Amino acid sequence: ALGIVQTVHSSSLAVVQSAGGRVTRVRQTLVAGTVYYLSDTTPGALTATAPTGTGKFVVPCAYADTVSSVIFNPVMIGTPAT
């Protein structure tokens, strides 16, 4: 399942948003107006650069509406990278 961790309570308990919506506590600096993809190098991170190369997938999953929040859409479908 694809989701964004909203709150970490301990090393074994976290609240994950798996339905689409706005996430306002993003722990990385964003560029407003940018589409973000799942990172192919850092687990759990978002990246503005779409992955490339054999065996990788391009999965757009969020749109930064401000520098600290994203509109999260877990139903976007990934496509093979070129």
PDB file of C-alpha atoms in Angstrom:
ATOM      1  CA  ALA A   1       0.000   0.000   0.000  1.00  0.00           C
ATOM      2  CA  LEU A   2       1.117   3.520  -0.693  1.00  0.00           C
ATOM      3  CA  GLY A   3       0.805   6.155   2.026  1.00  0.00           C
ATOM      4  CA  ILE A   4       2.430   9.117   3.718  1.00  0.00           C
ATOM      5  CA  VAL A   5       3.433   8.902   7.372  1.00  0.00           C
ATOM      6  CA  GLN A   6       1.711  11.738   9.203  1.00  0.00           C
ATOM      7  CA  THR A   7       2.799  11.102  12.794  1.00  0.00           C
ATOM      8  CA  VAL A   8       5.431   8.828  14.334  1.00  0.00           C
ATOM      9  CA  HIS A   9       4.572   7.874  17.919  1.00  0.00           C
ATOM     10  CA  SER A  10       7.390   5.361  18.500  1.00  0.00           C
ATOM     11  CA  SER A  11       9.664   3.018  16.589  1.00  0.00           C
ATOM     12  CA  SER A  12       6.722   0.637  16.184  1.00  0.00           C
ATOM     13  CA  LEU A  13       3.699   2.970  15.824  1.00  0.00           C
ATOM     14  CA  ALA A  14       2.961   5.569  13.161  1.00  0.00           C
ATOM     15  CA  VAL A  15      -0.151   7.155  11.650  1.00  0.00           C
ATOM     16  CA  VAL A  16      -0.214   6.719   7.873  1.00  0.00           C
ATOM     17  CA  GLN A  17      -2.511   8.535   5.445  1.00  0.00           C
ATOM     18  CA  SER A  18      -3.382   6.148   2.645  1.00  0.00           C
ATOM     19  CA  ALA A  19      -6.355   8.021   1.207  1.00  0.00           C
ATOM     20  CA  GLY A  20      -5.845  11.082  -0.952  1.00  0.00           C
ATOM     21  CA  GLY A  21      -5.846  14.530   0.589  1.00  0.00           C
ATOM     22  CA  ARG A  22      -3.711  17.386   1.816  1.00  0.00           C
ATOM     23  CA  VAL A  23      -0.725  16.588   4.047  1.00  0.00           C
ATOM     24  CA  THR A  24       0.553  19.622   5.926  1.00  0.00           C
ATOM     25  CA  ARG A  25       3.440  18.231   7.990  1.00  0.00           C
ATOM     26  CA  VAL A  26       5.974  17.297   5.321  1.00  0.00           C
ATOM     27  CA  ARG A  27       9.521  16.909   6.666  1.00  0.00           C
ATOM     28  CA  GLN A  28      11.354  18.051   3.585  1.00  0.00           C
ATOM     29  CA  THR A  29      11.533  21.373   1.784  1.00  0.00           C
ATOM     30  CA  LEU A  30       9.208  21.477  -1.199  1.00  0.00           C
ATOM     31  CA  VAL A  31       8.816  23.728  -4.223  1.00  0.00           C
ATOM     32  CA  ALA A  32       5.238  24.970  -4.537  1.00  0.00           C
ATOM     33  CA  GLY A  33       3.645  24.001  -7.861  1.00  0.00           C
ATOM     34  CA  THR A  34       5.838  20.908  -8.318  1.00  0.00           C
ATOM     35  CA  VAL A  35       4.782  17.296  -8.902  1.00  0.00           C
ATOM     36  CA  TYR A  36       6.642  14.864  -6.628  1.00  0.00           C
ATOM     37  CA  TYR A  37       7.498  11.218  -7.247  1.00  0.00           C
ATOM     38  CA  LEU A  38       8.488   8.356  -4.985  1.00  0.00           C
ATOM     39  CA  SER A  39      12.260   8.447  -4.610  1.00  0.00           C
ATOM     40  CA  ASP A  40      14.113   5.531  -6.166  1.00  0.00           C
ATOM     41  CA  THR A  41      17.164   6.136  -3.940  1.00  0.00           C
ATOM     42  CA  THR A  42      15.803   7.186  -0.515  1.00  0.00           C
ATOM     43  CA  PRO A  43      13.077   5.003   0.989  1.00  0.00           C
ATOM     44  CA  GLY A  44      10.036   7.052   1.972  1.00  0.00           C
ATOM     45  CA  ALA A  45      11.237  10.281   0.387  1.00  0.00           C
ATOM     46  CA  LEU A  46       9.630  12.362  -2.320  1.00  0.00           C
ATOM     47  CA  THR A  47      11.627  13.763  -5.214  1.00  0.00           C
ATOM     48  CA  ALA A  48      10.862  16.282  -7.945  1.00  0.00           C
ATOM     49  CA  THR A  49      12.980  14.244 -10.369  1.00  0.00           C
ATOM     50  CA  ALA A  50      11.256  11.317 -12.043  1.00  0.00           C
ATOM     51  CA  PRO A  51      13.299   8.109 -11.825  1.00  0.00           C
ATOM     52  CA  THR A  52      14.958   6.873 -15.027  1.00  0.00           C
ATOM     53  CA  GLY A  53      16.519   3.607 -16.055  1.00  0.00           C
ATOM     54  CA  THR A  54      15.734  -0.029 -16.603  1.00  0.00           C
ATOM     55  CA  GLY A  55      13.666  -1.681 -13.894  1.00  0.00           C
ATOM     56  CA  LYS A  56      12.513   1.562 -12.271  1.00  0.00           C
ATOM     57  CA  PHE A  57       9.017   3.024 -12.209  1.00  0.00           C
ATOM     58  CA  VAL A  58       7.825   6.620 -12.412  1.00  0.00           C
ATOM     59  CA  VAL A  59       5.198   7.038  -9.685  1.00  0.00           C
ATOM     60  CA  PRO A  60       3.834  10.589  -9.384  1.00  0.00           C
ATOM     61  CA  CYS A  61       2.136  10.702  -6.004  1.00  0.00           C
ATOM     62  CA  ALA A  62       1.945  14.276  -4.742  1.00  0.00           C
ATOM     63  CA  TYR A  63       1.624  17.893  -5.811  1.00  0.00           C
ATOM     64  CA  ALA A  64       3.170  20.595  -3.607  1.00  0.00           C
ATOM     65  CA  ASP A  65       0.599  23.337  -3.132  1.00  0.00           C
ATOM     66  CA  THR A  66       2.913  25.193  -0.697  1.00  0.00           C
ATOM     67  CA  VAL A  67       6.526  24.804   0.482  1.00  0.00           C
ATOM     68  CA  SER A  68       5.369  22.652   3.413  1.00  0.00           C
ATOM     69  CA  SER A  69       2.275  20.778   2.212  1.00  0.00           C
ATOM     70  CA  VAL A  70       1.279  18.408  -0.580  1.00  0.00           C
ATOM     71  CA  ILE A  71      -1.884  17.138  -2.157  1.00  0.00           C
ATOM     72  CA  PHE A  72      -1.363  13.404  -1.874  1.00  0.00           C
ATOM     73  CA  ASN A  73      -2.897  11.071  -4.470  1.00  0.00           C
ATOM     74  CA  PRO A  74      -2.090   7.411  -3.800  1.00  0.00           C
ATOM     75  CA  VAL A  75      -4.105   6.185  -6.807  1.00  0.00           C
ATOM     76  CA  MET A  76      -1.768   7.595  -9.426  1.00  0.00           C
ATOM     77  CA  ILE A  77      -0.393   4.676 -11.444  1.00  0.00           C
ATOM     78  CA  GLY A  78       3.327   4.208 -11.999  1.00  0.00           C
ATOM     79  CA  THR A  79       4.743   3.632 -15.462  1.00  0.00           C
ATOM     80  CA  PRO A  80       8.078   2.054 -16.446  1.00  0.00           C
ATOM     81  CA  ALA A  81      10.929   4.569 -16.536  1.00  0.00           C
ATOM     82  CA  THR A  82      12.726   5.176 -19.815  1.00  0.00           C
TER      83      THR A  82
END
